[in-house]
XYZ file of C-alpha atoms in Angstrom:
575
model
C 237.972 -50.145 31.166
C 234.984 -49.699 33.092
C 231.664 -51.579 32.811
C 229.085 -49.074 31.236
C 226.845 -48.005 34.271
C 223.181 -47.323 33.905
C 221.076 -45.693 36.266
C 219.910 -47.304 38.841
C 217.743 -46.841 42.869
C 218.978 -47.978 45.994
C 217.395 -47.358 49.398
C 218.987 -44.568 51.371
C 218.607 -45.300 55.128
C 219.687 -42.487 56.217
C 216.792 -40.715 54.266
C 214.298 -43.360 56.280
C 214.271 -46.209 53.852
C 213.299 -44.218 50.412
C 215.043 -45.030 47.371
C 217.070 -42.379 45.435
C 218.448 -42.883 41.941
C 221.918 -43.165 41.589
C 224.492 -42.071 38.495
C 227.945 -42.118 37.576
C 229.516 -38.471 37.233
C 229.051 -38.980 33.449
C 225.364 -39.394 33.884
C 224.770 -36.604 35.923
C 226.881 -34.103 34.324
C 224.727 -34.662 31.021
C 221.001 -34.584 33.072
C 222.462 -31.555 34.547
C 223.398 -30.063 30.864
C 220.167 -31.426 29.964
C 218.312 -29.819 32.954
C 219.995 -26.478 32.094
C 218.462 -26.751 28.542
C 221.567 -27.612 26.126
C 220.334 -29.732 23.116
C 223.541 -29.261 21.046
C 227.185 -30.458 22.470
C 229.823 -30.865 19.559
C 233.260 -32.800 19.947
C 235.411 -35.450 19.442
C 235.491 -38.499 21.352
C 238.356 -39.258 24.100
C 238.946 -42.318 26.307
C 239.080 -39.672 29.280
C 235.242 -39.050 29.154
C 233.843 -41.862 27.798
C 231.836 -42.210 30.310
C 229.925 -38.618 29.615
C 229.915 -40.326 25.592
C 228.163 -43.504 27.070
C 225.743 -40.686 29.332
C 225.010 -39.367 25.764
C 223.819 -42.455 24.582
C 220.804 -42.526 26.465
C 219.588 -39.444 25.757
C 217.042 -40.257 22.917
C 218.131 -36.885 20.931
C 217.368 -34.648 24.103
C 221.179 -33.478 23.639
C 222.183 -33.966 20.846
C 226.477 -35.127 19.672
C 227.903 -33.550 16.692
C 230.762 -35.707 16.083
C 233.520 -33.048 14.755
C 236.765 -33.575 12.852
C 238.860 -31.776 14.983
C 238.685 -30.042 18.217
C 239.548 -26.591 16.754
C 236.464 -27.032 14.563
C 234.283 -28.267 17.265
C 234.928 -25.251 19.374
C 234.633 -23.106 16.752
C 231.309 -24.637 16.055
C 230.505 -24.111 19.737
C 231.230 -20.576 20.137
C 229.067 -20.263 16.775
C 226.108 -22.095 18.532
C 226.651 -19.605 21.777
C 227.154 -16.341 19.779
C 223.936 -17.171 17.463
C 221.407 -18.822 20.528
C 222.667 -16.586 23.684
C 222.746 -20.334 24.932
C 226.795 -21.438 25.732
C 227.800 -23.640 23.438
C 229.366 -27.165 24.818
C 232.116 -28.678 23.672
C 233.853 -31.917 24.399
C 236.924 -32.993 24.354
C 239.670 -35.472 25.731
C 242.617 -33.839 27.698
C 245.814 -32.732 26.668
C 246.078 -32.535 22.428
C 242.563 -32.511 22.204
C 241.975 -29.191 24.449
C 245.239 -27.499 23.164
C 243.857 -27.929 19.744
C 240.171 -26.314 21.239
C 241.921 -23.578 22.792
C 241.382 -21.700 18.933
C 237.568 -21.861 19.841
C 238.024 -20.865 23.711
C 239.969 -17.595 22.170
C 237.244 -16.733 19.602
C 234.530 -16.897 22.026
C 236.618 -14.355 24.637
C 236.428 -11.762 21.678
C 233.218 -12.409 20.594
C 231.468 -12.190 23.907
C 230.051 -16.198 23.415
C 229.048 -17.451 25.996
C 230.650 -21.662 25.718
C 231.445 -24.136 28.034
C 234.740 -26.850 27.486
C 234.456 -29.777 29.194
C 238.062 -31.908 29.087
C 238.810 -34.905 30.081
C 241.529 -34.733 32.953
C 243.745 -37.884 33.945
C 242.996 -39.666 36.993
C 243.271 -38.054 40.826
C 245.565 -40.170 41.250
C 247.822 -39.222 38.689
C 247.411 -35.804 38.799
C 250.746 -33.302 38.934
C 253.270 -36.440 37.671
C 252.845 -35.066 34.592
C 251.160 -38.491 33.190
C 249.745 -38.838 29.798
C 248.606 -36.277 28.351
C 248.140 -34.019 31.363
C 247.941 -29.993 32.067
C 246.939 -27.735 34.280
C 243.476 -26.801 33.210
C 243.796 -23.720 35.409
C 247.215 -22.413 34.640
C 247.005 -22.636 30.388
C 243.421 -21.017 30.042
C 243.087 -19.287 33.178
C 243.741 -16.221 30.887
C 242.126 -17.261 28.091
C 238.748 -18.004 29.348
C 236.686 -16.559 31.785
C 237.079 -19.249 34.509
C 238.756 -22.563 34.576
C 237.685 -25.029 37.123
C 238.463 -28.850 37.794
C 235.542 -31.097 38.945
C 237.445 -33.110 41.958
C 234.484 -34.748 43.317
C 231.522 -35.935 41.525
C 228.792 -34.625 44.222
C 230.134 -31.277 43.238
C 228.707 -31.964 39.241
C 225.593 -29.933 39.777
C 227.253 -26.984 42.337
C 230.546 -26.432 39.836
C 228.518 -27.126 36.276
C 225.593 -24.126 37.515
C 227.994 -21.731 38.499
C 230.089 -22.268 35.052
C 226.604 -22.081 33.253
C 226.248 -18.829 34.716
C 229.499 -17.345 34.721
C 229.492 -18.085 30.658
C 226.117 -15.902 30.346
C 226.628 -13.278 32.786
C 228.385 -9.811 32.313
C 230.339 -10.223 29.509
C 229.384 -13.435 27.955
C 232.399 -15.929 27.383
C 234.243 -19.496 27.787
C 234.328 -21.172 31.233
C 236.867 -24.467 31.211
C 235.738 -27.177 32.965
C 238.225 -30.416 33.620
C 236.508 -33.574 34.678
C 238.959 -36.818 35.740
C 238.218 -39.851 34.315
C 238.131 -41.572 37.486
C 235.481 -39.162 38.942
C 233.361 -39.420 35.800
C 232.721 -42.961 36.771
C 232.253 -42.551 40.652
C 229.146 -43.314 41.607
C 226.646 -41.130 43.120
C 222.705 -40.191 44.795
C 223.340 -36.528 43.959
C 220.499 -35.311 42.365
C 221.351 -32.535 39.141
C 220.212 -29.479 38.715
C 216.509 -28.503 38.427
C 216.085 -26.728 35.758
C 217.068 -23.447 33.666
C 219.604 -20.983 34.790
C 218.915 -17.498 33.846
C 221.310 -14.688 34.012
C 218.921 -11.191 34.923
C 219.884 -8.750 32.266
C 221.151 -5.750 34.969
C 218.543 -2.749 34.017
C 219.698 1.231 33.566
C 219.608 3.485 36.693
C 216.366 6.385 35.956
C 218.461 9.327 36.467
C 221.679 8.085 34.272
C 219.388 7.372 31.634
C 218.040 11.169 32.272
C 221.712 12.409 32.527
C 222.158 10.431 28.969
C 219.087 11.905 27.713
C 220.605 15.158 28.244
C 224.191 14.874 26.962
C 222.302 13.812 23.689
C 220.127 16.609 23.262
C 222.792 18.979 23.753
C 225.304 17.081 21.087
C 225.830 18.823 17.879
C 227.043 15.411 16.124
C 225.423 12.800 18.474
C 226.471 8.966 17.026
C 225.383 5.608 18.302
C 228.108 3.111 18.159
C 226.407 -0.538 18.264
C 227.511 -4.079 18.886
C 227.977 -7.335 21.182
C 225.852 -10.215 21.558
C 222.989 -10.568 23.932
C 220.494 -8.872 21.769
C 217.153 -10.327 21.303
C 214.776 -9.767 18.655
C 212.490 -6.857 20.756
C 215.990 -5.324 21.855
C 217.489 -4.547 18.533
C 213.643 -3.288 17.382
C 213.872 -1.071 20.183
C 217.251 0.346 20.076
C 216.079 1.216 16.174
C 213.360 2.710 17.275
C 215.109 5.233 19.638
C 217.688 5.931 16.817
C 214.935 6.896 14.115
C 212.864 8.743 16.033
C 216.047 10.242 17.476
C 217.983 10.523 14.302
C 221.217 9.560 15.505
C 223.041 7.930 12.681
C 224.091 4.285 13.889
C 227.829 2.425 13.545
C 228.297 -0.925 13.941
C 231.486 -1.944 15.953
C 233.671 -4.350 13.733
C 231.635 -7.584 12.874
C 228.477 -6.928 14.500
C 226.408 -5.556 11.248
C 223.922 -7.823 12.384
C 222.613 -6.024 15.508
C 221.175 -3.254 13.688
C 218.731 -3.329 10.673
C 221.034 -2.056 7.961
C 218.123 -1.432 5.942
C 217.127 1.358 8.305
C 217.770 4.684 7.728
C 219.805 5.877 10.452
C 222.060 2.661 9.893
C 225.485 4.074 8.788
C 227.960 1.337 8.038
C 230.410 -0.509 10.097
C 233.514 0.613 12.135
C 236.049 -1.923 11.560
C 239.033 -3.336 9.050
C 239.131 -1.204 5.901
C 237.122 1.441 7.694
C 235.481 3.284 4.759
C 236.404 7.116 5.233
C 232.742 8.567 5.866
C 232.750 5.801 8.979
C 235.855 7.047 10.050
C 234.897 10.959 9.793
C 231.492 9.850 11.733
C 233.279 8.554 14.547
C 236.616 11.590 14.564
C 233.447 13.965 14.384
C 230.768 12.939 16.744
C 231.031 15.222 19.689
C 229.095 12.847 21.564
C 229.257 8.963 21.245
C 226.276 6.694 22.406
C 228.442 3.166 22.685
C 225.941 0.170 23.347
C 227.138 -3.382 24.188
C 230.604 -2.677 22.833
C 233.583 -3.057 24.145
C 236.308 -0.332 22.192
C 238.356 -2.723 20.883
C 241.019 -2.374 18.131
C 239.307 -2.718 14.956
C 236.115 -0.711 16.103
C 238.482 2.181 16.896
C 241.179 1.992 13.703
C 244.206 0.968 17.021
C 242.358 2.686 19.649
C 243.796 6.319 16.739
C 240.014 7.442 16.739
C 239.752 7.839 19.980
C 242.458 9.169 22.383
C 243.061 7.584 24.907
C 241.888 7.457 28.281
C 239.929 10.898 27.483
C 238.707 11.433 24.264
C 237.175 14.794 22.785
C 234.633 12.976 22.328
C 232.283 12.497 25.582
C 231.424 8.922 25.698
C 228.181 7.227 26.901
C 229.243 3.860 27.484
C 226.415 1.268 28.204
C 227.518 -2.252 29.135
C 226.439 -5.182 30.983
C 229.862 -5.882 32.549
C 230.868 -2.989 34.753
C 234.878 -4.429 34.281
C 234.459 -3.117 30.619
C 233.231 0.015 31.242
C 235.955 2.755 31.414
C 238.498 -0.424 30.411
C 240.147 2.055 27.608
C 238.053 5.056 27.569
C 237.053 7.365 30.237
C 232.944 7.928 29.508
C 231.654 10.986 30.308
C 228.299 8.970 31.719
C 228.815 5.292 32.508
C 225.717 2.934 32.555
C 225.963 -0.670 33.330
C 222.677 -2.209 31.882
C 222.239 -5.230 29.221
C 221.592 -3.865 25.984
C 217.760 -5.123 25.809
C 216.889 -3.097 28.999
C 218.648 -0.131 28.033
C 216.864 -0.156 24.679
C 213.553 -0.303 25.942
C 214.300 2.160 28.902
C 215.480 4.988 26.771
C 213.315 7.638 25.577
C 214.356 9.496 22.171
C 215.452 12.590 22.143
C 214.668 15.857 19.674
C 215.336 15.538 16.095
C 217.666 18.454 15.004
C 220.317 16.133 13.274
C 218.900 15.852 9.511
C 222.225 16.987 8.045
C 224.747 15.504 10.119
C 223.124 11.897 9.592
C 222.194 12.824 6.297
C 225.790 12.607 5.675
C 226.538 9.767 7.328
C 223.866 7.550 4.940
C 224.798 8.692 1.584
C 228.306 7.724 2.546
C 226.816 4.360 3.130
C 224.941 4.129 0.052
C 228.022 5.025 -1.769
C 230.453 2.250 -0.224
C 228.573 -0.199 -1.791
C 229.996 1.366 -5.249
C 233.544 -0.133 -7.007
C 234.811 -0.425 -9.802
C 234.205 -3.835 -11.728
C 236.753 -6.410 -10.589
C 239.925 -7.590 -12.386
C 239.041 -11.274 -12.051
C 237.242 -13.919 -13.880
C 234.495 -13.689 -11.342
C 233.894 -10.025 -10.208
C 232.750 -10.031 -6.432
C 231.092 -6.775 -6.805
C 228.866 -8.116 -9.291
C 227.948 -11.314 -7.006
C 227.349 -9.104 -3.586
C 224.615 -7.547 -5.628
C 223.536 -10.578 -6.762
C 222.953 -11.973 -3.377
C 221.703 -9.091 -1.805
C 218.697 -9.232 -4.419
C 218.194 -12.752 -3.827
C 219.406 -14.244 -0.367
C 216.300 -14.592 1.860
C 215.732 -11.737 4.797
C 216.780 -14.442 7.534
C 219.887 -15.457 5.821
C 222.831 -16.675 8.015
C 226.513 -15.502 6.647
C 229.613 -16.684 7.961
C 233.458 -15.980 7.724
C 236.758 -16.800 8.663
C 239.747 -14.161 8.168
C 241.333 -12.705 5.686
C 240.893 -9.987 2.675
C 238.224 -11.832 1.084
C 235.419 -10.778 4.047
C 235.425 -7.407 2.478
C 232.992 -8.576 0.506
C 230.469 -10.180 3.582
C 231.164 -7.726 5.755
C 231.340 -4.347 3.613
C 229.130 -5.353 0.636
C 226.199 -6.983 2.068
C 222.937 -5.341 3.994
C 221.774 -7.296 6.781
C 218.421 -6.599 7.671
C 216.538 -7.341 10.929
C 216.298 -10.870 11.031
C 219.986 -12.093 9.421
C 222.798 -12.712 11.182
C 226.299 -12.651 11.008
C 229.054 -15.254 12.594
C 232.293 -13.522 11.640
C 235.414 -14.162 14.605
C 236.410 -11.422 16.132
C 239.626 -12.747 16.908
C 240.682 -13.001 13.034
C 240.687 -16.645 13.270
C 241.184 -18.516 9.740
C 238.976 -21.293 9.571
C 236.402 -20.370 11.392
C 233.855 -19.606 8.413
C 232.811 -23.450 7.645
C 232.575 -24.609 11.369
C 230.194 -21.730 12.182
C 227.804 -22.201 9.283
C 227.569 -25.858 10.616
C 226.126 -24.704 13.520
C 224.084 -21.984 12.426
C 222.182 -25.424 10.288
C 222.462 -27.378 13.378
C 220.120 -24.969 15.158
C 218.048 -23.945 12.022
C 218.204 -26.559 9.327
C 215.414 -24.733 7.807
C 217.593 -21.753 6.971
C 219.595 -20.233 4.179
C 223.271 -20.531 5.667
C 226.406 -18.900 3.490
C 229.907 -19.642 4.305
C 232.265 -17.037 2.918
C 235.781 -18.896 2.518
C 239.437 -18.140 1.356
C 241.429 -20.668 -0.063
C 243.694 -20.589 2.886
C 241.280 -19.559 5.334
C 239.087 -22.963 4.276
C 242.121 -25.589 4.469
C 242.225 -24.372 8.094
C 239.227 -26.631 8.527
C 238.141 -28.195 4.947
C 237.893 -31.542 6.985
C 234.708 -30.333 8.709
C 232.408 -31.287 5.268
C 232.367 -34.135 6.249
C 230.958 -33.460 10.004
C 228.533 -31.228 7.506
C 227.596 -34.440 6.122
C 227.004 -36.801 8.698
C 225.213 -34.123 11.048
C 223.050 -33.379 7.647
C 223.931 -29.436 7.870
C 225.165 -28.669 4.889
C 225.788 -24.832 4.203
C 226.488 -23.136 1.052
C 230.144 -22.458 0.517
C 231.241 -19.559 -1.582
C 235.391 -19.984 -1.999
C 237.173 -17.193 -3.056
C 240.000 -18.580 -4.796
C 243.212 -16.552 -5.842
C 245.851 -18.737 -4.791
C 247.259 -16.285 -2.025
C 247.300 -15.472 1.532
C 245.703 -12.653 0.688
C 245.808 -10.076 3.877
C 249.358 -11.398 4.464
C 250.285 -10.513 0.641
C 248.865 -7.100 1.190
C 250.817 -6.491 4.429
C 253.865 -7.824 2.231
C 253.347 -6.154 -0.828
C 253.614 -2.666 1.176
C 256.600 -3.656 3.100
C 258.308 -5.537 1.022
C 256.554 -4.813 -2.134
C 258.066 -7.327 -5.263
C 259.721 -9.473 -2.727
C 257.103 -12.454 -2.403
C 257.722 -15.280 0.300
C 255.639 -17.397 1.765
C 252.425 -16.482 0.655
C 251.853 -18.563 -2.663
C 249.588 -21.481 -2.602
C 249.322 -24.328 -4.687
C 245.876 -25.513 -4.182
C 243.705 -29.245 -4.619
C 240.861 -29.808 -6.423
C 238.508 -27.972 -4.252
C 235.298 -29.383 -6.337
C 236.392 -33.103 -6.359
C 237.490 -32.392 -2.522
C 233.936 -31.560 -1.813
C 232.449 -34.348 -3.888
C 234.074 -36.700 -1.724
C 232.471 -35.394 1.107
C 228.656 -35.407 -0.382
C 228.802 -31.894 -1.846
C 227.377 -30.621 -4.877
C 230.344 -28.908 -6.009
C 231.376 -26.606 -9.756
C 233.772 -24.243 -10.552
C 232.396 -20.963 -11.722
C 235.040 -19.505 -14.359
C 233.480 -16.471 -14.626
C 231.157 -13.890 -13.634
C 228.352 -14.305 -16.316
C 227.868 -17.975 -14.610
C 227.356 -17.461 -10.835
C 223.377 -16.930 -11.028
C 222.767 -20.038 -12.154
C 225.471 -21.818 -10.508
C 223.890 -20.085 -7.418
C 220.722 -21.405 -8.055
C 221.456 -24.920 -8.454
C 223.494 -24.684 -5.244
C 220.472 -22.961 -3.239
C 218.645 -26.369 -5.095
C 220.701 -28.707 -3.490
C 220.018 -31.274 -0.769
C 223.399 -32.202 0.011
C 225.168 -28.787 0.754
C 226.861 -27.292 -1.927
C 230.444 -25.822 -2.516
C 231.372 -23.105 -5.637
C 234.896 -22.577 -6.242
C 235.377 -18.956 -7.461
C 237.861 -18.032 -9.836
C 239.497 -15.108 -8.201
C 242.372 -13.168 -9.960
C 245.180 -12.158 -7.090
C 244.976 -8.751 -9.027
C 241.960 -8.427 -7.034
C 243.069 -8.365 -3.737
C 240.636 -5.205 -2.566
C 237.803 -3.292 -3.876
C 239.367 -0.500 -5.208
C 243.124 -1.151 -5.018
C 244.739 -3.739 -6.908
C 247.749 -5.965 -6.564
C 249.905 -4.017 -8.716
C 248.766 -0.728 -7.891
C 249.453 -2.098 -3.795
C 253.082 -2.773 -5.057
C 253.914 0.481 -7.220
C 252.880 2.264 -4.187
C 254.683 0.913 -1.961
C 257.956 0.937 -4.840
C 257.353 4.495 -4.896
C 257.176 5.574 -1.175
C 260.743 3.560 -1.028
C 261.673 5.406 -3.923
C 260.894 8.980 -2.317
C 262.987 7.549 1.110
């Protein structure tokens, strides 16, 4: 193994005699991250970098370790940390197992738009292509899934290769850049100097006249709707954009999982286009004769399987507005394409006339209504808790989710207002719920941060408590348990409705499993008990889990179990 190398001068003759510090490619990889303004990295530790671990050392809590459980959760909690700071996200870990088991994270943070960067340990140069322990080709398995993928073959090329992956992550289209490092170069030494400071991607600003042109096709619409979403969005930028849409009076739509960009509390705010679409979303959307789309990128859940929209030329006549000009026009023809960042296209556009009261009108009292269902068929009734919580979670809360039915309730029965946020995957990834809440209260410990769980969604990742516990960010978990894969038993019930395989859990003791890890932790058997169980969980200092007693009967809002199943008996029936 080698000797752990601290910095250290030497005289340079060639420079005329002055004395230049020198590192090992660990060291100067982290004073470049450092340099570049990262204060968060989260991983797990691998022989193939310990030399970037030992780099770490030294730091003095300039950049900070989270030591993770495993590497799916770490990069889950990275692509949290770059979808929630506009910062990427860094995550570390050893080659081989360790970045196949990442590679959940690198996916998530595609679809989401986070911008994250993956540094793996690589085997030696002079192993390389034998296929020696633990080896792959960086390039070849994410090349695809990532937005680059690079290998770091010579340490003086640290600061060139680690600036340009900083900025690929936060430019255009936010996303994951790879970056392999071989152990052997990682303990090279070196007189390379890192990186001075800050990299800043410049948000690309709207051309005058299309924002003119845009102007126009507005005023002229009979059924105008904005369609909203991505990350990128600062504070100013959302106040903006809901500033245009009032005094406008466009009604607003959130693409799927990005409630958070608009206030919800406004009232132009609409809903959200995504799973379980509620019908006066869908109408909006089938309707609008012109569609203002911000920051979004038409995927499938914003547009029901692109069925909303036809495609590549829809009746409706698309304004599409996008940093990225590689997603513009990527599905849907636009009538008037602007590439801009969603910040400066906010604060460049001027509203249009008002002459919409009725048409967004309708669009808000369909809102309003969603948040009506009938009372549960389960111990504890959900739709009872979401109003609970929206009375008395702060204004800056932080929710999170992983997949499955259960995020109805997050994502369809909750109002996020201006300053909370929402970490949701937009891949569908299970497990990604608890990871992300750890970062949101690595960043802002001060914070009120609710993780949203399944029973199988949180065994994806349960493990991560106890990096909860030794980081000493400790969210409050709200588990939904019914004992099911619950969006797989829906998809089965109505295929193969009676005929149940596969989908049936038996579950631990999810209170003493928390316990273990530090947790406060209590069942709540029933509805009349979650205020005060709430309370005492909002009271606690060590993070605090409440397993919900969820009936499978309640496997939606406003279809049951049974009813899912006699439905689907009955369709067969009629074949």
């Amino acid at each position: 193994m080698p000797v752990p190398f601290r910095r250290k001068m030497r005289s340079n003759a060639a420079a005329g005699g002055l004395w230049k510090m020198t590192r090992n490619g660990g060291q100067l990889l982290v004073d470049c991250l450092m340099a570049l303004g990262a204060t968060k990295s989260f991983g797990i530790p691998g022989e193939s970098y310990l030399a970037v671990l030992d780099a770490l050392h030294d730091t003095a809590g300039r950049l900070d370790f989270v030591l993770c459980r495993n590497e799916g959760g770490a990069a889950f909690m990275a692509a949290a940390h770059g979808k929630l700071t506009g910062q990427p996200g860094i995550c570390l870990v050893t080659r081989g197992p360790g970045v196949t088991n990442a590679s959940i994270g690198i996916h998530t943070a595609m679809q989401d738009s986070a911008p994250m960067l993956v540094f793996v340990g690589q085997v030696g140069t002079d192993m390389r292509g034998r296929e020696a322990f633990q080896e792959i080709d960086y390039r070849a398995v994410f090349g695809s899934m990532a937005k680059w993928a690079v290998e770091i073959d010579e340490i003086d090329r640290i600061p060139e290769l680690v600036g340009r992956a900083w900025r690929t992550a936060i430019s255009g289209r936010p996303g994951p850049v790879v970056v392999a490092l071989p152990e052997d170069m990682l303990t090279d030494i070196t007189d390379a100097e890192p990186l001075p400071g800050p990299i800043v991607a410049a948000e690309p600003a709207p051309d005058p006249e299309m924002l003119e042109e845009a102007r126009g096709l507005l005023a002229a619409a009979e059924r105008p709707l904005i369609l909203i979403g991505g990350c990128n969005w600062s504070a100013a930028g959302r106040a903006a954009m809901q500033d245009f849409a009032e005094q406008s009076q466009i009604p607003v739509v959130a693409a799927f999982r990005f409630h958070d960009c608009f206030d919800n509390h406004a009232p132009v705010y609409c809903g959200e286009a995504g799973v379980g679409m509620p019908p006066h979303v869908r109408k909006l959307v089938a309707d609008a004769d012109v569609i203002l789309a911000v920051n979004i990128r038409f995927g499938e859940m914003t547009t029901d399987a692109y069925s909303l929209l036809s495609v590549p030329l829809p009746a409706q006549r698309i304004i599409h507005v996008h940093g990225s000009d590689a997603e513009i026009g990527k599905i849907y023809q636009p009538a008037i394409a602007i590439q801009s960042g969603p910040n400066n296209f906010a604060r460049a556009i001027r509203p249009v006339r008002d002459k919409w009261a009725g048409w967004l009108a309708q669009g808000r009292a369909g809102y309003d209504a969603s948040f009506e269902a009938p009372a549960q068929p389960s111990p504890v009734d959900m739709v009872a808790v979401m109003a609970h919580l929206r009375d008395v979670l702060p204004g800056d809360v932080i929710l999170t989710n992983g997949a499955g039915n259960f995020t109805v309730w997050p994502n369809k029965f909750f109002r996020f207002g201006a300053e909370a946020r929402l970490l949701a995957p937009q891949s569908g990834a299970m497990g990604y719920g608890l990871p992300a809440a750890i970062a949101a209260k690595v960043n802002f410990p001060e914070r009120c941060v609710v993780c949203f769980a399944g029973d199988g969604d949180f065994q994806m990742n349960l493990q991560e408590m106890a990096t909860a516990a030794q980081a000493d960010a400790q969210p409050i978990i709200l588990l939904l348990n019914n004992g099911i894969y619950g969006t797989i038993r829906a998809h089965q019930e109505r295929n193969y409705p009676g005929r149940v395989s596969g989908t049936t859990m038996d579950n631990p003791d999810f209170v003493a499993l928390a316990r273990a890890f530090g947790f406060h932790a209590e069942r709540v058997g029933n509805t009349a008990d979650f205020g005060a169980a709430f309370d005492r969980a909002l009271a606690s200092k060590t993070g605090a889990l409440l397993d919900l007693d969820i009936s499978p009967e309640a496997l939606t809002p406003r279809q049951t179990l049974s009813q899912m199943r006699e439905a689907a008996l009955a369709a067969k029936r009629e074949d």
